[in-house]
């Protein structure tokens, strides 16, 4: 399987999470066609991937008003019609409905969203491992 990752990150947690997810998928024999900032998508990497992984961080007032940061950048991604996609966000306290909003945007791009996970910023190791394992499972059974 081939995956392209697109990431929005302010202080580095989400980027680090994406690198860990990519490493976990590579350990399972996957190819990473690209890991790029959401604002600079690599069209070739997206085109050649079976799975598009979209990650951002939770922005809000910590317990209310949480939303994915940079939703406009997700909405501006190139169309990924017919491709499978997965979403993740990193957060500190409570992700609220962030994943649901991300899924809506990525679905609007034409992708079939196979799953999503909120990753706590202080548990990136365990949570990225869990996410990658779920992705491998989802694509094997798909
Ligand atoms: C302005 C601001 C608002 C935030 N709001 C929330 C929030 O509402 N809920 C939450 O769980 N984390 C919140 N966070 C924490 C970030 O989501 C978390 O640190 C995340 O891992 C940052 O990702 P990054 O390092 O890739 O930028 C906020 C962080 C910032 C800077």
Coordinates of N, CA and C and ligand atoms in Angstrom, one line a residue:
X1 N 0.8 -1.2 0.0 CA 0.0 0.0 0.0 C 0.9 1.3 0.0
X2 N 0.3 2.3 -0.6 CA 1.0 3.6 -0.6 C 0.2 4.7 0.1
X3 N 0.9 5.5 0.9 CA 0.2 6.6 1.6 C 0.9 7.9 1.4
X4 N 0.1 8.9 1.3 CA 0.6 10.3 1.2 C 0.0 11.0 2.4
X5 N 0.9 11.7 3.2 CA 0.4 12.5 4.4 C 0.5 14.0 4.1
X6 N -0.6 14.6 4.6 CA -0.7 16.1 4.5 C -1.0 16.7 5.9
X7 N -0.2 17.6 6.3 CA -0.2 18.0 7.7 C -0.2 19.5 7.9
X8 N -0.9 19.9 8.9 CA -0.9 21.3 9.4 C -0.3 21.2 10.8
X9 N 0.7 22.0 11.1 CA 1.4 21.9 12.4 C 1.9 23.3 12.8
X10 N 1.6 23.8 14.0 CA 2.2 25.0 14.5 C 3.4 24.9 15.3
X11 N 3.4 24.0 16.3 CA 4.5 23.8 17.2 C 5.2 22.5 17.0
X12 N 4.8 21.7 16.0 CA 5.6 20.5 15.6 C 5.0 19.2 16.1
X13 N 4.0 19.2 17.0 CA 3.4 17.9 17.4 C 2.8 17.1 16.3
X14 N 2.0 17.8 15.5 CA 1.3 17.1 14.4 C 2.3 16.6 13.3
X15 N 3.3 17.4 13.1 CA 4.3 16.9 12.1 C 5.0 15.7 12.6
X16 N 5.4 15.8 13.9 CA 6.1 14.6 14.5 C 5.2 13.4 14.5
X17 N 3.9 13.6 14.8 CA 2.9 12.5 14.7 C 2.9 11.9 13.3
X18 N 2.9 12.7 12.3 CA 2.8 12.3 10.9 C 4.1 11.4 10.6
X19 N 5.2 11.9 11.1 CA 6.5 11.1 10.9 C 6.4 9.8 11.5
X20 N 5.8 9.7 12.7 CA 5.7 8.5 13.4 C 4.7 7.5 12.7
X21 N 3.6 8.1 12.3 CA 2.6 7.3 11.5 C 3.3 6.7 10.3
X22 N 4.0 7.6 9.6 CA 4.7 7.1 8.3 C 5.7 6.0 8.7
X23 N 6.5 6.2 9.7 CA 7.5 5.1 10.1 C 6.8 3.8 10.4
X24 N 5.6 3.9 11.2 CA 4.9 2.7 11.5 C 4.4 2.0 10.3
X25 N 3.9 2.8 9.3 CA 3.3 2.2 8.1 C 4.5 1.5 7.3
X26 N 5.6 2.2 7.2 CA 6.8 1.7 6.5 C 7.2 0.3 7.1
X27 N 7.1 0.2 8.4 CA 7.5 -1.0 9.1 C 6.5 -2.2 8.7
X28 N 5.3 -1.8 8.3 CA 4.3 -2.8 7.8 C 4.5 -3.0 6.3
X29 N 5.5 -2.4 5.7 CA 5.8 -2.7 4.3 C 5.2 -1.7 3.3
X30 N 4.6 -0.6 3.9 CA 3.9 0.4 3.1 C 5.0 1.4 2.5
X31 N 4.6 2.0 1.4 CA 5.5 3.1 0.8 C 4.9 4.4 1.1
X32 N 5.7 5.4 1.6 CA 5.2 6.7 1.8 C 5.5 7.6 0.6
X33 N 4.5 8.0 -0.2 CA 4.8 8.7 -1.4 C 5.1 10.2 -1.1
X34 N 4.7 10.7 0.1 CA 5.0 12.1 0.4 C 4.5 12.4 1.8
X35 N 5.2 13.3 2.5 CA 4.7 13.9 3.8 C 5.0 15.4 3.6
X36 N 3.9 16.1 3.4 CA 4.0 17.5 3.0 C 3.1 18.4 3.9
X37 N 3.4 19.7 4.0 CA 2.5 20.6 4.7 C 1.2 20.8 3.8
X38 N 0.1 20.9 4.5 CA -1.2 21.0 3.8 C -1.2 22.1 2.7
X39 N -0.4 23.2 3.0 CA -0.4 24.3 2.1 C 0.4 24.1 0.9
X40 N 1.3 23.0 0.9 CA 2.1 22.7 -0.2 C 1.9 21.2 -0.6
X41 N 0.7 20.9 -1.0 CA 0.5 19.5 -1.4 C 1.3 19.0 -2.6
X42 N 1.8 17.8 -2.5 CA 2.6 17.2 -3.6 C 1.6 16.4 -4.4
X43 N 1.3 17.0 -5.6 CA 0.2 16.4 -6.4 C 0.6 15.0 -6.9
X44 N 1.8 14.8 -7.2 CA 2.3 13.4 -7.6 C 2.1 12.4 -6.5
X45 N 2.5 12.9 -5.3 CA 2.5 12.0 -4.1 C 1.0 11.6 -3.8
X46 N 0.1 12.5 -4.0 CA -1.3 12.3 -3.8 C -1.9 11.3 -4.9
X47 N -1.5 11.6 -6.1 CA -2.0 10.8 -7.2 C -1.6 9.4 -7.1
X48 N -0.4 9.1 -6.6 CA 0.2 7.7 -6.6 C -0.2 7.0 -5.4
X49 N -0.8 7.7 -4.4 CA -1.1 7.0 -3.1 C -2.5 6.3 -3.2
X50 N -2.6 5.2 -2.4 CA -3.9 4.5 -2.2 C -4.6 5.2 -1.1
X51 N -3.9 5.7 -0.1 CA -4.5 6.3 1.1 C -3.9 7.7 1.3
X52 N -4.8 8.7 1.6 CA -4.4 10.0 1.9 C -4.6 10.2 3.4
X53 N -3.6 10.6 4.1 CA -3.8 10.8 5.6 C -3.7 12.3 5.8
X54 N -4.7 12.9 6.4 CA -4.8 14.3 6.7 C -4.7 14.6 8.2
X55 N -3.8 15.4 8.6 CA -3.6 15.6 10.0 C -3.5 17.1 10.3
X56 N -4.2 17.5 11.5 CA -4.0 18.9 11.9 C -4.2 18.9 13.5
X57 N -4.2 20.1 14.0 CA -4.2 20.2 15.5 C -5.5 20.9 15.9
X58 N -5.9 20.6 17.2 CA -7.2 21.1 17.7 C -6.9 22.6 18.2
X59 N -7.8 23.4 17.7 CA -7.8 24.8 18.1 C -9.1 25.2 18.8
X60 N -9.1 25.9 19.9 CA -10.3 26.3 20.5 C -10.0 26.9 21.8
X61 N -11.0 26.8 22.7 CA -10.9 27.3 24.1 C -10.7 26.2 25.0
X62 N -10.1 25.1 24.6 CA -9.7 23.9 25.3 C -10.8 23.0 25.7
X63 N -11.9 23.6 26.3 CA -13.0 22.7 26.5 C -14.3 23.0 25.8
X64 N -14.2 24.2 25.1 CA -15.4 24.5 24.2 C -14.8 25.1 22.9
X65 N -15.6 25.0 21.9 CA -15.2 25.7 20.6 C -14.1 25.0 19.8
X66 N -13.8 23.7 20.1 CA -12.7 23.0 19.4 C -13.0 22.8 18.0
X67 N -12.0 23.0 17.1 CA -12.2 22.8 15.7 C -10.8 22.5 15.1
X68 N -10.8 21.9 13.9 CA -9.5 21.6 13.3 C -8.9 23.0 12.8
X69 N -7.6 23.2 13.1 CA -6.9 24.4 12.6 C -6.7 24.2 11.1
X70 N -7.0 25.3 10.4 CA -6.7 25.3 9.0 C -7.7 24.5 8.1
X71 N -8.9 24.5 8.5 CA -9.9 23.7 7.8 C -10.0 24.3 6.3
X72 N -9.7 25.6 6.2 CA -9.7 26.1 4.8 C -8.6 25.5 3.9
X73 N -7.5 25.1 4.6 CA -6.4 24.5 3.8 C -6.8 23.0 3.4
X74 N -7.6 22.4 4.3 CA -8.1 21.0 4.0 C -9.0 21.2 2.8
X75 N -9.9 22.1 2.9 CA -10.9 22.3 1.8 C -10.3 22.7 0.5
X76 N -9.1 23.3 0.5 CA -8.4 23.7 -0.7 C -7.5 22.6 -1.3
X77 N -7.4 21.4 -0.6 CA -6.6 20.4 -1.2 C -7.1 19.9 -2.5
X78 N -6.2 19.4 -3.4 CA -6.7 18.9 -4.7 C -7.7 17.8 -4.5
X79 N -8.6 17.6 -5.4 CA -9.6 16.6 -5.3 C -9.0 15.2 -5.2
X80 N -9.6 14.4 -4.4 CA -9.0 13.1 -4.2 C -10.1 12.0 -4.5
X81 N -10.9 12.3 -5.5 CA -12.1 11.4 -5.8 C -11.6 10.0 -6.0
X82 N -12.4 9.1 -5.3 CA -12.1 7.7 -5.5 C -11.0 7.2 -4.6
X83 N -10.3 8.1 -3.9 CA -9.3 7.6 -3.0 C -9.8 7.4 -1.6
X84 N -9.1 6.5 -0.9 CA -9.4 6.3 0.5 C -8.6 7.4 1.3
X85 N -9.2 7.8 2.4 CA -8.5 8.8 3.2 C -8.7 8.5 4.7
X86 N -7.8 9.0 5.6 CA -8.0 8.9 7.0 C -7.6 10.3 7.6
X87 N -8.2 10.6 8.8 CA -7.9 11.9 9.4 C -7.3 11.6 10.8
X88 N -6.5 12.6 11.2 CA -6.1 12.6 12.7 C -5.9 14.0 13.1
X89 N -6.0 14.2 14.4 CA -5.7 15.5 15.0 C -4.9 15.3 16.3
X90 N -4.0 16.2 16.6 CA -3.4 16.2 17.9 C -4.0 17.2 18.8
X91 N -4.1 16.9 20.1 CA -4.8 17.8 21.0 C -4.1 17.8 22.4
X92 N -4.5 18.7 23.3 CA -3.9 18.8 24.6 C -4.9 18.3 25.7
X93 N -6.2 18.7 25.5 CA -7.2 18.4 26.6 C -8.4 17.7 26.1
X94 N -9.0 18.2 25.0 CA -10.2 17.6 24.6 C -10.4 18.0 23.1
X95 N -10.5 17.0 22.2 CA -10.6 17.3 20.8 C -12.0 17.7 20.3
X96 N -13.0 17.6 21.2 CA -14.3 18.0 20.8 C -14.8 17.3 19.5
X97 N -15.4 18.0 18.6 CA -15.9 17.4 17.4 C -15.0 17.6 16.2
X98 N -13.7 17.8 16.5 CA -12.7 18.1 15.5 C -12.7 17.1 14.4
X99 N -12.6 15.8 14.8 CA -12.5 14.7 13.8 C -13.7 14.7 12.8
X100 N -14.9 15.0 13.4 CA -16.1 15.0 12.6 C -16.0 16.1 11.5
X101 N -15.5 17.2 11.9 CA -15.4 18.3 11.0 C -14.4 18.0 9.9
X102 N -13.3 17.4 10.3 CA -12.3 17.0 9.3 C -12.8 16.0 8.3
X103 N -13.6 15.0 8.8 CA -14.1 14.0 8.0 C -15.1 14.6 6.9
X104 N -15.9 15.6 7.4 CA -16.8 16.2 6.4 C -16.0 16.9 5.3
X105 N -15.0 17.6 5.6 CA -14.2 18.3 4.6 C -13.5 17.3 3.7
X106 N -12.9 16.3 4.2 CA -12.2 15.3 3.4 C -13.2 14.6 2.5
X107 N -14.4 14.3 3.0 CA -15.4 13.6 2.2 C -15.8 14.5 1.0
X108 N -15.9 15.8 1.3 CA -16.3 16.8 0.3 C -15.3 16.8 -0.8
X109 N -14.0 16.4 -0.6 CA -13.0 16.4 -1.6 C -13.1 15.2 -2.5
X110 N -14.1 14.3 -2.1 CA -14.3 13.1 -2.9 C -13.8 11.8 -2.4
X111 N -13.1 11.9 -1.2 CA -12.5 10.7 -0.7 C -13.5 9.9 0.1
X112 N -13.1 8.6 0.3 CA -13.9 7.7 1.1 C -13.1 7.6 2.4
X113 N -13.6 8.2 3.5 CA -12.9 8.3 4.7 C -13.0 6.9 5.5
X114 N -11.9 6.2 5.7 CA -12.0 4.9 6.4 C -11.8 5.0 7.9
X115 N -11.4 6.2 8.4 CA -11.3 6.3 9.8 C -10.6 7.5 10.3
X116 N -10.6 7.7 11.6 CA -9.9 8.9 12.1 C -9.6 8.7 13.6
X117 N -8.6 9.4 14.1 CA -8.2 9.2 15.5 C -7.6 10.5 16.0
X118 N -8.1 10.9 17.3 CA -7.5 12.0 18.0 C -6.3 11.5 18.8
X119 N -5.2 12.1 18.6 CA -3.9 11.7 19.3 C -3.6 12.7 20.4
X120 N -3.4 12.2 21.6 CA -3.0 13.1 22.7 C -1.6 13.5 22.5
X121 N -1.3 14.8 22.6 CA 0.1 15.3 22.3 C 1.2 14.7 23.2
X122 N 0.8 14.2 24.4 CA 1.8 13.6 25.3 C 1.8 12.1 25.2
X123 N 1.0 11.6 24.3 CA 1.1 10.1 24.1 C 1.2 9.7 22.6
X124 N 2.0 10.5 21.9 CA 2.1 10.4 20.4 C 2.6 9.0 20.1
X125 N 3.6 8.5 20.8 CA 4.1 7.2 20.5 C 3.1 6.1 20.4
X126 N 2.3 5.9 21.5 CA 1.3 4.9 21.6 C 0.2 5.2 20.7
X127 N -0.2 6.4 20.6 CA -1.4 6.7 19.8 C -1.1 6.7 18.3
X128 N 0.1 7.0 17.8 CA 0.4 6.9 16.4 C 0.5 5.4 16.0
X129 N 1.0 4.6 16.9 CA 1.1 3.1 16.7 C -0.3 2.5 16.5
X130 N -1.2 2.9 17.4 CA -2.6 2.5 17.3 C -3.2 2.9 16.0
X131 N -3.0 4.1 15.6 CA -3.6 4.7 14.4 C -3.1 3.9 13.2
X132 N -1.8 3.7 13.1 CA -1.2 3.0 12.0 C -1.7 1.6 11.9
X133 N -1.8 1.0 13.0 CA -2.4 -0.4 13.1 C -3.8 -0.5 12.6
X134 N -4.6 0.5 12.9 CA -6.0 0.6 12.5 C -6.0 0.8 10.9
X135 N -5.1 1.6 10.4 CA -5.1 1.9 9.0 C -4.8 0.6 8.2
X136 N -3.7 -0.1 8.7 CA -3.3 -1.3 8.1 C -4.5 -2.3 8.0
X137 N -5.2 -2.4 9.2 CA -6.4 -3.3 9.3 C -7.5 -2.8 8.3
X138 N -7.7 -1.5 8.3 CA -8.8 -1.0 7.5 C -8.6 -1.3 6.0
X139 N -7.3 -1.1 5.6 CA -7.1 -1.3 4.1 C -6.9 -2.8 3.7
X140 N -6.6 -3.6 4.7 CA -6.5 -5.0 4.4 C -7.9 -5.6 4.2
X141 N -8.8 -5.2 5.0 CA -10.2 -5.7 5.0 C -11.0 -5.0 3.9
X142 N -10.5 -3.8 3.4 CA -11.4 -3.0 2.5 C -11.5 -3.7 1.1
Ligands
LIG1 C1 -4.2 28.7 20.3 C2 -4.3 27.3 20.7 C3 -5.5 26.8 21.0 C4 -5.6 25.4 21.4 N1 -6.9 24.9 21.7 C5 -7.0 23.7 22.1 C6 -8.3 23.1 22.4 O1 -9.3 23.8 22.3 N2 -8.4 21.9 22.9 C7 -7.3 21.1 23.0 O2 -7.4 19.9 23.3 N3 -6.0 21.5 22.6 C8 -5.9 22.8 22.2 N4 -4.6 23.3 21.8 C9 -3.4 22.4 21.9 C10 -3.0 21.9 20.6 O3 -4.1 21.3 19.8 C11 -1.9 20.8 20.7 O4 -0.8 21.4 21.5 C12 -1.4 20.3 19.4 O5 -0.7 19.1 19.6 C13 -0.6 21.4 18.6 O6 -0.2 20.8 17.4 P1 1.1 21.3 16.7 O7 2.3 21.2 17.6 O8 1.3 20.5 15.5 O9 0.9 22.8 16.3 C14 -4.5 24.6 21.5 C15 -3.2 25.1 21.1 C16 -3.1 26.5 20.7 C17 -1.8 27.0 20.4

